[in-house]
Amino acid sequence: MNIYVLLKRTFDTEEKIAINDGRIDEEGAEFIINPYDEYAVEEAINLRDEHGGEVTVVTIGEEESEKQLRTALAMGADKAVLINTEDDLEDGDQFTTVKILEAFFEGKEADIILAGNVAIDEASGQVGPRLAERLDIPYVTTITSISVDGETVQIERDVEGDVEKVETSLPLLVTCQQGLNEPRYPSLPGIMKAKKKPLEELELDDLDLDEGDVEAKTKTVDIFLPPEKEAGKVLEGEIDDQVKELVSLLRNEAKVL
Ligand SMILES: Cc1cc2nc3c(=O)[nH]c(=O)nc-3n(C[C@H](O)[C@H](O)[C@H](O)COP(=O)(O)OP(=O)(O)OC[C@H]3O[C@@H](n4cnc5c(N)ncnc54)[C@H](O)[C@@H]3O)c2cc1C
């Protein structure tokens, strides 16, 4: 089976986010594999171990993404591809990402493509489904179980806590949800082996694309942090007075009455 994983490098949500000039400041921040993509890598490895074939992990990003790709290789993926846009593009959106991935998959016989349900940084949840549409293959989102038998695929997906069972066929794109598996930690031998596994680097040119082909269709106008939470207020005194004060606060300060 030809198995592909779409992997995004994201900043660690444990990090304190700082914003400078309308952009998230990456200075000193820790970066990780998007957590939903870890489920995708784990499931891809399990599918390969069961059915044979190989797992290729693909990232669109900059040189720094190599670290997250090596981690996926250390987990057990066979090959990695970095589509490096550093020299060609400054801005991009989901259209950009999908257009690049579409070009990457042209002429490839992918049996299954696994993506994350959502990227924890920008969280549009668009890349997987939009790519499947462009490749004209079926897709199932937020999967929590998958089993492949020949061309037939049985899937369970999370529907806000309920389970939906879906039958579909290969080739297929799925987006992975928490509960699908427990992603493994890379072992020491895995880390050593990963250093020797192939990591191919491509640029837009290699995919017969230029800047104009992938120009973003949307523009981020502003990014800002939510206002800091103010300390709560404890009302004191007679109950009647507290009620009066509460009503006055709701009317004059919170302006909800
Ligand atoms: C060249 C380029 C420049 C960009 N510049 C900016 C910028 O200046 N400012 C800005 O805010 N954002 C920028 N982005 C990021 C972009 O706006 C979105 O983050 C990206 O399109 C994915 O959308 P999302 O994060 O909402 O992912 P979602 O759709 O939520 O992600 C779902 C899944 O799609 C897959 N996926 C998502 N992104 C990638 C990826 N890069 N590589 C491989 N798989 C992926 C993963 O499996 C992920 O779990 C740029 C992207 C590109 C390609």
mmCIF file of C-alpha atoms and ligand atoms in Angstrom:
data_model
loop_
_atom_site.group_PDB
_atom_site.id
_atom_site.type_symbol
_atom_site.label_atom_id
_atom_site.label_comp_id
_atom_site.label_asym_id
_atom_site.label_seq_id
_atom_site.Cartn_x
_atom_site.Cartn_y
_atom_site.Cartn_z
ATOM 1 C CA MET A 1 0.000 0.000 0.000
ATOM 2 C CA ASN A 2 1.175 3.490 -0.822
ATOM 3 C CA ILE A 3 0.429 5.414 2.338
ATOM 4 C CA TYR A 4 0.958 9.154 2.712
ATOM 5 C CA VAL A 5 0.706 11.359 5.783
ATOM 6 C CA LEU A 6 0.235 15.135 5.634
ATOM 7 C CA LEU A 7 2.157 16.576 8.521
ATOM 8 C CA LYS A 8 2.217 20.157 9.751
ATOM 9 C CA ARG A 9 4.811 21.661 12.069
ATOM 10 C CA THR A 10 2.992 23.746 14.658
ATOM 11 C CA PHE A 11 4.064 25.635 17.752
ATOM 12 C CA ASP A 12 3.580 23.896 21.058
ATOM 13 C CA THR A 13 0.285 24.947 22.638
ATOM 14 C CA GLU A 14 2.018 24.887 26.010
ATOM 15 C CA GLU A 15 4.005 27.867 24.756
ATOM 16 C CA LYS A 16 3.163 31.418 25.747
ATOM 17 C CA ILE A 17 2.112 33.005 22.478
ATOM 18 C CA ALA A 18 3.399 36.485 21.660
ATOM 19 C CA ILE A 19 2.218 38.573 18.736
ATOM 20 C CA ASN A 20 4.367 41.120 16.928
ATOM 21 C CA ASP A 21 3.247 43.178 13.929
ATOM 22 C CA GLY A 22 0.125 41.035 13.456
ATOM 23 C CA ARG A 23 2.129 37.807 13.326
ATOM 24 C CA ILE A 24 2.767 35.124 15.888
ATOM 25 C CA ASP A 25 6.284 35.606 17.169
ATOM 26 C CA GLU A 26 8.162 32.358 16.606
ATOM 27 C CA GLU A 27 11.277 33.549 18.422
ATOM 28 C CA GLY A 28 12.209 31.010 21.091
ATOM 29 C CA ALA A 29 8.952 29.037 20.719
ATOM 30 C CA GLU A 30 8.976 25.235 20.802
ATOM 31 C CA PHE A 31 7.656 23.485 17.705
ATOM 32 C CA ILE A 32 6.033 20.078 17.499
ATOM 33 C CA ILE A 33 4.213 17.781 15.082
ATOM 34 C CA ASN A 34 0.587 18.905 14.982
ATOM 35 C CA PRO A 35 -0.902 16.469 17.566
ATOM 36 C CA TYR A 36 -3.638 15.210 15.206
ATOM 37 C CA ASP A 37 -0.928 14.414 12.661
ATOM 38 C CA GLU A 38 0.752 12.154 15.240
ATOM 39 C CA TYR A 39 -2.392 9.990 15.151
ATOM 40 C CA ALA A 40 -2.076 9.994 11.357
ATOM 41 C CA VAL A 41 1.575 8.871 11.476
ATOM 42 C CA GLU A 42 0.786 6.126 14.015
ATOM 43 C CA GLU A 43 -2.150 4.813 11.978
ATOM 44 C CA ALA A 44 -0.127 4.907 8.766
ATOM 45 C CA ILE A 45 2.586 2.781 10.385
ATOM 46 C CA ASN A 46 -0.031 0.299 11.682
ATOM 47 C CA LEU A 47 -1.654 0.038 8.227
ATOM 48 C CA ARG A 48 1.738 -0.550 6.625
ATOM 49 C CA ASP A 49 2.651 -3.204 9.188
ATOM 50 C CA GLU A 50 -0.650 -4.984 8.509
ATOM 51 C CA HIS A 51 -0.848 -4.656 4.730
ATOM 52 C CA GLY A 52 2.720 -3.982 3.584
ATOM 53 C CA GLY A 53 3.856 -1.038 1.496
ATOM 54 C CA GLU A 54 5.444 2.185 2.676
ATOM 55 C CA VAL A 55 4.658 5.348 4.547
ATOM 56 C CA THR A 56 5.719 8.724 3.169
ATOM 57 C CA VAL A 57 5.320 11.822 5.325
ATOM 58 C CA VAL A 58 4.896 15.151 3.527
ATOM 59 C CA THR A 59 5.253 18.671 4.900
ATOM 60 C CA ILE A 60 5.021 22.064 3.289
ATOM 61 C CA GLY A 61 7.182 24.367 5.300
ATOM 62 C CA GLU A 62 10.656 25.686 5.839
ATOM 63 C CA GLU A 63 13.997 24.053 6.593
ATOM 64 C CA GLU A 64 13.115 23.838 10.313
ATOM 65 C CA SER A 65 10.320 21.340 9.536
ATOM 66 C CA GLU A 66 13.011 18.738 8.948
ATOM 67 C CA LYS A 67 13.073 18.110 12.696
ATOM 68 C CA GLN A 68 9.391 17.081 12.806
ATOM 69 C CA LEU A 69 9.848 14.954 9.665
ATOM 70 C CA ARG A 70 12.800 13.155 11.289
ATOM 71 C CA THR A 71 10.620 12.505 14.340
ATOM 72 C CA ALA A 72 7.983 10.873 12.095
ATOM 73 C CA LEU A 73 10.745 8.787 10.491
ATOM 74 C CA ALA A 74 11.951 7.794 13.951
ATOM 75 C CA MET A 75 8.409 6.705 14.836
ATOM 76 C CA GLY A 76 8.581 4.327 11.842
ATOM 77 C CA ALA A 77 7.655 6.166 8.632
ATOM 78 C CA ASP A 78 9.795 5.097 5.661
ATOM 79 C CA LYS A 79 10.327 8.309 3.732
ATOM 80 C CA ALA A 80 9.814 12.021 4.145
ATOM 81 C CA VAL A 81 9.322 14.885 1.742
ATOM 82 C CA LEU A 82 9.808 18.535 2.618
ATOM 83 C CA ILE A 83 8.277 20.942 0.156
ATOM 84 C CA ASN A 84 10.346 23.955 1.033
ATOM 85 C CA THR A 85 8.621 27.243 0.211
ATOM 86 C CA GLU A 86 11.090 29.434 2.108
ATOM 87 C CA ASP A 87 12.653 31.073 -0.961
ATOM 88 C CA ASP A 88 9.471 31.316 -3.010
ATOM 89 C CA LEU A 89 6.618 32.381 -0.757
ATOM 90 C CA GLU A 90 6.060 34.730 2.133
ATOM 91 C CA ASP A 91 2.346 34.295 2.553
ATOM 92 C CA GLY A 92 -0.037 31.466 1.963
ATOM 93 C CA ASP A 93 -3.413 30.141 2.965
ATOM 94 C CA GLN A 94 -5.312 26.875 2.642
ATOM 95 C CA PHE A 95 -5.594 27.372 -1.116
ATOM 96 C CA THR A 96 -1.797 27.632 -1.292
ATOM 97 C CA THR A 97 -1.276 24.508 0.781
ATOM 98 C CA VAL A 98 -3.814 22.433 -1.142
ATOM 99 C CA LYS A 99 -2.590 23.630 -4.541
ATOM 100 C CA ILE A 100 0.965 22.587 -3.658
ATOM 101 C CA LEU A 101 -0.170 19.212 -2.310
ATOM 102 C CA GLU A 102 -2.324 18.626 -5.396
ATOM 103 C CA ALA A 103 0.731 19.162 -7.601
ATOM 104 C CA PHE A 104 2.776 16.863 -5.363
ATOM 105 C CA PHE A 105 0.257 14.025 -5.693
ATOM 106 C CA GLU A 106 -0.065 14.383 -9.452
ATOM 107 C CA GLY A 107 0.996 11.103 -11.059
ATOM 108 C CA LYS A 108 1.406 9.359 -7.694
ATOM 109 C CA GLU A 109 -0.630 6.302 -6.864
ATOM 110 C CA ALA A 110 -1.620 7.010 -3.294
ATOM 111 C CA ASP A 111 -3.864 4.316 -1.799
ATOM 112 C CA ILE A 112 -4.519 6.231 1.371
ATOM 113 C CA ILE A 113 -3.675 9.744 2.547
ATOM 114 C CA LEU A 114 -3.941 10.471 6.255
ATOM 115 C CA ALA A 115 -4.157 14.045 7.541
ATOM 116 C CA GLY A 116 -4.935 15.564 10.910
ATOM 117 C CA ASN A 117 -8.494 16.546 11.691
ATOM 118 C CA VAL A 118 -7.320 20.089 12.282
ATOM 119 C CA ALA A 119 -4.066 21.989 12.782
ATOM 120 C CA ILE A 120 -3.918 23.319 16.330
ATOM 121 C CA ASP A 121 -2.504 26.674 15.255
ATOM 122 C CA GLU A 122 -4.783 27.910 12.510
ATOM 123 C CA ALA A 123 -7.476 25.317 12.917
ATOM 124 C CA SER A 124 -9.373 25.665 9.657
ATOM 125 C CA GLY A 125 -9.731 21.896 9.164
ATOM 126 C CA GLN A 126 -9.773 22.522 5.420
ATOM 127 C CA VAL A 127 -6.621 20.990 4.012
ATOM 128 C CA GLY A 128 -7.643 17.303 4.052
ATOM 129 C CA PRO A 129 -11.145 17.615 2.550
ATOM 130 C CA ARG A 130 -10.076 20.249 0.004
ATOM 131 C CA LEU A 131 -7.185 18.090 -1.173
ATOM 132 C CA ALA A 132 -9.442 15.029 -1.553
ATOM 133 C CA GLU A 133 -11.831 17.106 -3.659
ATOM 134 C CA ARG A 134 -8.975 18.223 -5.898
ATOM 135 C CA LEU A 135 -7.736 14.629 -6.245
ATOM 136 C CA ASP A 136 -11.301 13.447 -6.840
ATOM 137 C CA ILE A 137 -11.142 10.718 -4.187
ATOM 138 C CA PRO A 138 -13.503 9.990 -1.270
ATOM 139 C CA TYR A 139 -12.695 11.394 2.167
ATOM 140 C CA VAL A 140 -13.878 10.722 5.681
ATOM 141 C CA THR A 141 -13.179 13.187 8.492
ATOM 142 C CA THR A 142 -12.552 12.761 12.246
ATOM 143 C CA ILE A 143 -11.968 9.010 12.081
ATOM 144 C CA THR A 144 -11.452 6.987 15.262
ATOM 145 C CA SER A 145 -11.081 3.539 13.675
ATOM 146 C CA ILE A 146 -10.158 2.198 10.251
ATOM 147 C CA SER A 147 -9.835 -1.300 8.795
ATOM 148 C CA VAL A 148 -8.913 -2.096 5.213
ATOM 149 C CA ASP A 149 -9.902 -5.319 3.463
ATOM 150 C CA GLY A 150 -8.844 -5.316 -0.173
ATOM 151 C CA GLU A 151 -10.358 -2.181 -1.680
ATOM 152 C CA THR A 152 -13.050 -1.907 0.972
ATOM 153 C CA VAL A 153 -12.548 0.293 4.012
ATOM 154 C CA GLN A 154 -14.609 0.250 7.207
ATOM 155 C CA ILE A 155 -14.387 3.398 9.268
ATOM 156 C CA GLU A 156 -15.742 4.687 12.529
ATOM 157 C CA ARG A 157 -15.881 8.419 12.945
ATOM 158 C CA ASP A 158 -16.498 10.674 15.867
ATOM 159 C CA VAL A 159 -19.674 12.721 15.566
ATOM 160 C CA GLU A 160 -19.627 15.002 18.603
ATOM 161 C CA GLY A 161 -19.291 11.994 20.940
ATOM 162 C CA ASP A 162 -21.482 9.643 18.887
ATOM 163 C CA VAL A 163 -20.066 7.051 16.501
ATOM 164 C CA GLU A 164 -20.888 6.864 12.811
ATOM 165 C CA LYS A 165 -19.894 3.773 10.808
ATOM 166 C CA VAL A 166 -18.932 4.371 7.207
ATOM 167 C CA GLU A 167 -17.962 2.010 4.407
ATOM 168 C CA THR A 168 -15.903 3.360 1.540
ATOM 169 C CA SER A 169 -13.142 2.326 -0.836
ATOM 170 C CA LEU A 170 -9.538 3.011 -1.733
ATOM 171 C CA PRO A 171 -8.030 5.343 -2.803
ATOM 172 C CA LEU A 172 -9.124 7.450 0.122
ATOM 173 C CA LEU A 173 -8.233 10.426 2.291
ATOM 174 C CA VAL A 174 -9.040 10.425 6.006
ATOM 175 C CA THR A 175 -8.545 12.998 8.739
ATOM 176 C CA CYS A 176 -7.566 11.632 12.129
ATOM 177 C CA GLN A 177 -9.193 12.336 15.454
ATOM 178 C CA GLN A 178 -8.187 11.712 19.063
ATOM 179 C CA GLY A 179 -9.083 8.131 20.063
ATOM 180 C CA LEU A 180 -7.817 6.578 16.826
ATOM 181 C CA ASN A 181 -4.683 5.218 18.527
ATOM 182 C CA GLU A 182 -1.935 6.046 21.021
ATOM 183 C CA PRO A 183 0.948 7.554 19.047
ATOM 184 C CA ARG A 184 4.241 5.886 19.971
ATOM 185 C CA TYR A 185 7.310 7.716 21.196
ATOM 186 C CA PRO A 186 10.308 7.315 18.896
ATOM 187 C CA SER A 187 12.656 4.659 20.302
ATOM 188 C CA LEU A 188 16.426 5.187 20.440
ATOM 189 C CA PRO A 189 17.056 2.679 17.604
ATOM 190 C CA GLY A 190 14.235 4.414 15.709
ATOM 191 C CA ILE A 191 15.981 7.763 16.120
ATOM 192 C CA MET A 192 19.287 6.286 14.907
ATOM 193 C CA LYS A 193 17.612 4.668 11.882
ATOM 194 C CA ALA A 194 15.723 7.864 11.032
ATOM 195 C CA LYS A 195 19.012 9.655 10.359
ATOM 196 C CA LYS A 196 19.601 7.381 7.384
ATOM 197 C CA LYS A 197 16.072 7.318 5.987
ATOM 198 C CA PRO A 198 15.423 9.334 2.811
ATOM 199 C CA LEU A 199 14.262 12.921 3.235
ATOM 200 C CA GLU A 200 13.612 14.495 -0.141
ATOM 201 C CA GLU A 201 13.469 18.258 -0.485
ATOM 202 C CA LEU A 202 11.391 19.849 -3.224
ATOM 203 C CA GLU A 203 10.720 23.424 -4.226
ATOM 204 C CA LEU A 204 7.798 24.913 -6.148
ATOM 205 C CA ASP A 205 9.817 24.682 -9.346
ATOM 206 C CA ASP A 206 10.103 20.902 -8.976
ATOM 207 C CA LEU A 207 6.307 20.707 -8.931
ATOM 208 C CA ASP A 208 5.973 22.920 -12.021
ATOM 209 C CA LEU A 209 4.439 25.661 -9.940
ATOM 210 C CA ASP A 210 5.318 29.297 -9.604
ATOM 211 C CA GLU A 211 4.335 31.911 -7.053
ATOM 212 C CA GLY A 212 1.330 33.060 -9.096
ATOM 213 C CA ASP A 213 -0.182 29.552 -9.231
ATOM 214 C CA VAL A 214 -0.385 29.312 -5.464
ATOM 215 C CA GLU A 215 -1.141 32.900 -4.501
ATOM 216 C CA ALA A 216 -3.342 32.978 -1.393
ATOM 217 C CA LYS A 217 -7.056 33.634 -1.912
ATOM 218 C CA THR A 218 -7.505 35.072 1.559
ATOM 219 C CA LYS A 219 -5.595 37.584 3.614
ATOM 220 C CA THR A 220 -5.228 37.526 7.387
ATOM 221 C CA VAL A 221 -6.178 41.053 8.408
ATOM 222 C CA ASP A 222 -5.278 40.881 12.071
ATOM 223 C CA ILE A 223 -4.354 38.420 14.790
ATOM 224 C CA PHE A 224 -4.742 39.341 18.453
ATOM 225 C CA LEU A 225 -4.804 37.718 21.844
ATOM 226 C CA PRO A 226 -8.012 37.646 23.891
ATOM 227 C CA PRO A 227 -8.218 40.370 26.570
ATOM 228 C CA GLU A 228 -6.673 39.370 29.875
ATOM 229 C CA LYS A 229 -9.214 38.014 32.343
ATOM 230 C CA GLU A 230 -9.996 40.515 35.052
ATOM 231 C CA ALA A 231 -10.153 39.393 38.668
ATOM 232 C CA GLY A 232 -13.635 38.336 39.820
ATOM 233 C CA LYS A 233 -15.676 40.515 42.165
ATOM 234 C CA VAL A 234 -17.065 39.171 45.449
ATOM 235 C CA LEU A 235 -20.193 40.971 46.610
ATOM 236 C CA GLU A 236 -20.614 41.450 50.330
ATOM 237 C CA GLY A 237 -23.236 42.748 52.745
ATOM 238 C CA GLU A 238 -26.972 42.089 53.071
ATOM 239 C CA ILE A 239 -28.467 39.845 50.403
ATOM 240 C CA ASP A 240 -30.882 42.584 49.250
ATOM 241 C CA ASP A 241 -27.979 44.997 48.778
ATOM 242 C CA GLN A 242 -25.929 42.347 46.959
ATOM 243 C CA VAL A 243 -28.799 41.704 44.532
ATOM 244 C CA LYS A 244 -29.162 45.448 43.864
ATOM 245 C CA GLU A 245 -25.429 45.774 43.281
ATOM 246 C CA LEU A 246 -25.393 42.722 41.018
ATOM 247 C CA VAL A 247 -28.213 44.119 38.892
ATOM 248 C CA SER A 248 -26.463 47.467 38.674
ATOM 249 C CA LEU A 249 -23.152 45.803 37.684
ATOM 250 C CA LEU A 250 -24.873 43.693 35.030
ATOM 251 C CA ARG A 251 -26.625 46.780 33.650
ATOM 252 C CA ASN A 252 -23.846 49.391 33.853
ATOM 253 C CA GLU A 253 -20.586 47.441 33.669
ATOM 254 C CA ALA A 254 -21.322 44.202 31.855
ATOM 255 C CA LYS A 255 -24.108 45.915 29.858
ATOM 256 C CA VAL A 256 -26.000 42.655 29.518
ATOM 257 C CA LEU A 257 -29.341 43.923 30.915
HETATM 258 C C1 LIG B 1 3.809 28.868 1.626
HETATM 259 C C2 LIG B 1 2.922 29.117 2.777
HETATM 260 C C3 LIG B 1 3.006 30.328 3.434
HETATM 261 C C4 LIG B 1 2.181 30.568 4.529
HETATM 262 N N1 LIG B 1 2.258 31.777 5.119
HETATM 263 C C5 LIG B 1 1.464 32.042 6.143
HETATM 264 C C6 LIG B 1 1.487 33.320 6.785
HETATM 265 O O1 LIG B 1 2.221 34.194 6.352
HETATM 266 N N2 LIG B 1 0.727 33.528 7.855
HETATM 267 C C7 LIG B 1 -0.087 32.555 8.312
HETATM 268 O O2 LIG B 1 -0.777 32.787 9.296
HETATM 269 N N3 LIG B 1 -0.154 31.331 7.761
HETATM 270 C C8 LIG B 1 0.594 31.049 6.681
HETATM 271 N N4 LIG B 1 0.547 29.818 6.095
HETATM 272 C C9 LIG B 1 -0.252 28.764 6.695
HETATM 273 C C10 LIG B 1 -1.604 28.609 6.084
HETATM 274 O O3 LIG B 1 -2.324 29.779 6.179
HETATM 275 C C11 LIG B 1 -2.378 27.514 6.826
HETATM 276 O O4 LIG B 1 -1.817 27.226 8.046
HETATM 277 C C12 LIG B 1 -2.372 26.247 6.040
HETATM 278 O O5 LIG B 1 -2.977 26.484 4.828
HETATM 279 C C13 LIG B 1 -3.129 25.111 6.725
HETATM 280 O O6 LIG B 1 -4.346 25.538 7.229
HETATM 281 P P1 LIG B 1 -4.677 25.190 8.734
HETATM 282 O O7 LIG B 1 -3.516 25.519 9.550
HETATM 283 O O8 LIG B 1 -5.963 25.815 9.070
HETATM 284 O O9 LIG B 1 -4.746 23.611 8.634
HETATM 285 P P2 LIG B 1 -5.946 22.583 8.765
HETATM 286 O O10 LIG B 1 -6.718 22.525 7.505
HETATM 287 O O11 LIG B 1 -6.645 22.793 10.062
HETATM 288 O O12 LIG B 1 -5.010 21.287 8.864
HETATM 289 C C14 LIG B 1 -5.547 19.983 8.777
HETATM 290 C C15 LIG B 1 -4.468 19.023 8.358
HETATM 291 O O13 LIG B 1 -3.964 19.359 7.070
HETATM 292 C C16 LIG B 1 -2.592 19.002 6.981
HETATM 293 N N5 LIG B 1 -1.765 20.208 6.780
HETATM 294 C C17 LIG B 1 -2.061 21.484 7.095
HETATM 295 N N6 LIG B 1 -1.033 22.298 6.766
HETATM 296 C C18 LIG B 1 -0.068 21.521 6.239
HETATM 297 C C19 LIG B 1 1.241 21.738 5.726
HETATM 298 N N7 LIG B 1 1.784 22.963 5.701
HETATM 299 N N8 LIG B 1 1.956 20.688 5.258
HETATM 300 C C20 LIG B 1 1.430 19.440 5.265
HETATM 301 N N9 LIG B 1 0.207 19.152 5.756
HETATM 302 C C21 LIG B 1 -0.522 20.172 6.237
HETATM 303 C C22 LIG B 1 -2.231 18.336 8.303
HETATM 304 O O14 LIG B 1 -2.483 16.968 8.214
HETATM 305 C C23 LIG B 1 -3.239 18.988 9.258
HETATM 306 O O15 LIG B 1 -3.480 18.224 10.407
HETATM 307 C C24 LIG B 1 1.305 29.557 4.985
HETATM 308 C C25 LIG B 1 1.234 28.331 4.333
HETATM 309 C C26 LIG B 1 2.030 28.110 3.225
HETATM 310 C C27 LIG B 1 1.942 26.787 2.515
#
